[in-house]
Amino acid sequence: MSETSPLFSRNLKKYVGGCHCGAVRFEAELDLSEPLNRCNCSVCTKMGGTTTQVPPKTFRVISGAENLGDYRVGDSANFRKFCKRCGVQCFGGGYVAELGGEFVSINVGCLDGVDLALARIQYWDGRNNNWQAGPGTQPWPIQRA
């Protein structure tokens, strides 16, 4: 990620969000004027999420922590949190050096009053572990040609 990514933004605004059934609520300071992320890895492809990353200090679960389940791919240090009642994946996190270390990844579709149709999207090739290529303006193919 570049130094202009939401993780490093100085133009933060507080947003509140949660899962579909309302059992989990959270708040985060974000800059949604920066591009949001979509990835073609197997998990992101199936989830269909649009995300942004923030430092953990700008994120807080307001209510429903007891309703959160945890999902990890294999023995990865990175995780995804989902509501055990409705199944919605609200956020995740972990540690990626390229993101500046520890991060929380917000599923922007879970934020109240945010219209994803107005967002700028950047695409990552996670399926091929091709992070060094950086973000693209078009989706990466799921299978290479």
Tab-separated table of C-alpha atoms in Angstrom:
chain	number	residue	atom	x	y	z
A	1	MET	CA	0.000	0.000	0.000
A	2	SER	CA	1.132	3.506	-0.646
A	3	GLU	CA	1.590	6.289	1.886
A	4	THR	CA	-1.738	7.680	0.631
A	5	SER	CA	-3.662	4.583	1.670
A	6	PRO	CA	-6.414	4.925	4.307
A	7	LEU	CA	-4.075	3.321	6.840
A	8	PHE	CA	-1.888	6.441	6.721
A	9	SER	CA	-4.571	9.069	6.064
A	10	ARG	CA	-4.786	12.290	8.020
A	11	ASN	CA	-8.394	13.011	6.849
A	12	LEU	CA	-10.247	10.682	9.163
A	13	LYS	CA	-13.957	10.696	9.974
A	14	LYS	CA	-15.746	8.462	12.489
A	15	TYR	CA	-18.127	5.866	11.016
A	16	VAL	CA	-20.362	3.391	12.810
A	17	GLY	CA	-21.427	0.030	11.449
A	18	GLY	CA	-22.370	-3.519	12.227
A	19	CYS	CA	-23.649	-6.826	11.034
A	20	HIS	CA	-27.026	-7.462	9.369
A	21	CYS	CA	-28.938	-8.499	12.489
A	22	GLY	CA	-27.497	-5.742	14.694
A	23	ALA	CA	-25.899	-8.076	17.236
A	24	VAL	CA	-22.427	-6.627	16.488
A	25	ARG	CA	-21.709	-2.887	16.339
A	26	PHE	CA	-18.385	-1.138	15.823
A	27	GLU	CA	-16.915	2.266	15.065
A	28	ALA	CA	-13.812	3.296	13.183
A	29	GLU	CA	-12.033	6.400	11.985
A	30	LEU	CA	-11.687	6.165	8.195
A	31	ASP	CA	-10.941	8.251	5.129
A	32	LEU	CA	-13.426	7.021	2.522
A	33	SER	CA	-12.181	9.530	-0.047
A	34	GLU	CA	-9.218	7.187	-0.553
A	35	PRO	CA	-9.622	4.117	-2.804
A	36	LEU	CA	-11.208	1.069	-1.218
A	37	ASN	CA	-9.892	-2.450	-1.809
A	38	ARG	CA	-11.125	-5.561	-3.533
A	39	CYS	CA	-9.066	-8.732	-3.702
A	40	ASN	CA	-9.369	-11.840	-5.873
A	41	CYS	CA	-8.138	-14.353	-3.272
A	42	SER	CA	-10.401	-17.328	-2.626
A	43	VAL	CA	-11.886	-15.873	0.590
A	44	CYS	CA	-12.439	-12.337	-0.733
A	45	THR	CA	-13.920	-13.665	-3.980
A	46	LYS	CA	-16.508	-15.697	-2.072
A	47	MET	CA	-17.199	-12.932	0.458
A	48	GLY	CA	-17.457	-10.201	-2.182
A	49	GLY	CA	-16.262	-7.592	0.283
A	50	THR	CA	-14.948	-4.112	-0.268
A	51	THR	CA	-12.504	-3.144	2.451
A	52	THR	CA	-10.310	-0.440	3.880
A	53	GLN	CA	-7.557	-0.833	6.430
A	54	VAL	CA	-7.065	1.191	9.607
A	55	PRO	CA	-4.673	1.108	12.557
A	56	PRO	CA	-6.150	-0.842	15.497
A	57	LYS	CA	-6.159	2.301	17.677
A	58	THR	CA	-8.814	3.860	15.382
A	59	PHE	CA	-11.215	0.894	15.663
A	60	ARG	CA	-13.497	-0.214	18.498
A	61	VAL	CA	-16.218	-2.846	18.952
A	62	ILE	CA	-19.092	-0.930	20.582
A	63	SER	CA	-21.314	-3.914	21.377
A	64	GLY	CA	-21.734	-7.589	20.665
A	65	ALA	CA	-18.141	-8.822	20.992
A	66	GLU	CA	-19.556	-12.031	22.460
A	67	ASN	CA	-21.397	-12.611	19.158
A	68	LEU	CA	-18.211	-12.585	17.080
A	69	GLY	CA	-16.714	-15.708	15.573
A	70	ASP	CA	-13.171	-15.933	14.235
A	71	TYR	CA	-12.014	-17.354	10.907
A	72	ARG	CA	-8.423	-17.869	9.781
A	73	VAL	CA	-7.043	-19.486	6.660
A	74	GLY	CA	-4.734	-22.234	7.880
A	75	ASP	CA	-2.246	-20.961	10.445
A	76	SER	CA	-2.332	-17.348	9.214
A	77	ALA	CA	-1.866	-14.588	11.785
A	78	ASN	CA	-4.568	-12.677	9.896
A	79	PHE	CA	-8.203	-13.201	10.859
A	80	ARG	CA	-11.760	-12.322	9.914
A	81	LYS	CA	-14.523	-11.678	12.423
A	82	PHE	CA	-18.112	-12.603	11.632
A	83	CYS	CA	-21.405	-12.412	13.499
A	84	LYS	CA	-22.333	-15.853	14.869
A	85	ARG	CA	-26.048	-14.975	14.535
A	86	CYS	CA	-26.337	-13.693	10.946
A	87	GLY	CA	-22.968	-14.737	9.492
A	88	VAL	CA	-21.923	-11.333	8.160
A	89	GLN	CA	-18.175	-10.769	8.072
A	90	CYS	CA	-17.805	-7.306	9.596
A	91	PHE	CA	-14.045	-6.824	9.883
A	92	GLY	CA	-10.754	-8.621	10.175
A	93	GLY	CA	-7.174	-7.836	10.955
A	94	GLY	CA	-3.737	-9.091	11.662
A	95	TYR	CA	-0.229	-8.149	10.675
A	96	VAL	CA	1.131	-7.403	7.204
A	97	ALA	CA	4.444	-5.537	6.961
A	98	GLU	CA	3.384	-3.950	3.634
A	99	LEU	CA	0.398	-2.363	5.415
A	100	GLY	CA	2.583	-0.919	8.134
A	101	GLY	CA	2.232	-3.818	10.568
A	102	GLU	CA	-0.901	-4.378	12.644
A	103	PHE	CA	-4.161	-3.434	10.957
A	104	VAL	CA	-7.921	-3.803	11.077
A	105	SER	CA	-9.679	-4.410	7.762
A	106	ILE	CA	-13.205	-2.987	7.686
A	107	ASN	CA	-15.895	-4.468	5.431
A	108	VAL	CA	-17.139	-1.089	4.155
A	109	GLY	CA	-20.508	-2.608	3.249
A	110	CYS	CA	-21.129	-2.950	6.998
A	111	LEU	CA	-20.864	0.816	7.603
A	112	ASP	CA	-24.120	2.702	8.172
A	113	GLY	CA	-25.101	5.098	5.382
A	114	VAL	CA	-22.144	4.447	3.057
A	115	ASP	CA	-22.952	4.059	-0.647
A	116	LEU	CA	-20.327	1.811	-2.247
A	117	ALA	CA	-21.504	2.908	-5.702
A	118	LEU	CA	-19.786	6.246	-5.014
A	119	ALA	CA	-16.461	4.713	-3.945
A	120	ARG	CA	-13.221	4.484	-5.888
A	121	ILE	CA	-12.008	0.879	-5.932
A	122	GLN	CA	-8.511	-0.539	-6.323
A	123	TYR	CA	-7.917	-4.227	-7.024
A	124	TRP	CA	-5.336	-6.587	-5.532
A	125	ASP	CA	-4.090	-9.958	-6.853
A	126	GLY	CA	-4.176	-11.925	-3.609
A	127	ARG	CA	-5.069	-15.186	-5.344
A	128	ASN	CA	-1.564	-15.283	-6.819
A	129	ASN	CA	0.119	-13.718	-3.760
A	130	ASN	CA	1.089	-10.938	-6.176
A	131	TRP	CA	1.129	-8.101	-3.619
A	132	GLN	CA	4.336	-6.619	-5.063
A	133	ALA	CA	2.379	-5.681	-8.220
A	134	GLY	CA	0.410	-3.176	-6.156
A	135	PRO	CA	-3.190	-2.202	-6.770
A	136	GLY	CA	-4.736	-2.059	-10.220
A	137	THR	CA	-7.613	-0.055	-11.630
A	138	GLN	CA	-9.255	-3.186	-13.086
A	139	PRO	CA	-10.038	-6.485	-11.343
A	140	TRP	CA	-7.326	-9.117	-11.566
A	141	PRO	CA	-8.500	-12.341	-13.200
A	142	ILE	CA	-9.283	-15.245	-10.942
A	143	GLN	CA	-7.417	-17.504	-13.354
A	144	ARG	CA	-4.415	-16.426	-15.369
A	145	ALA	CA	-4.902	-16.504	-19.138
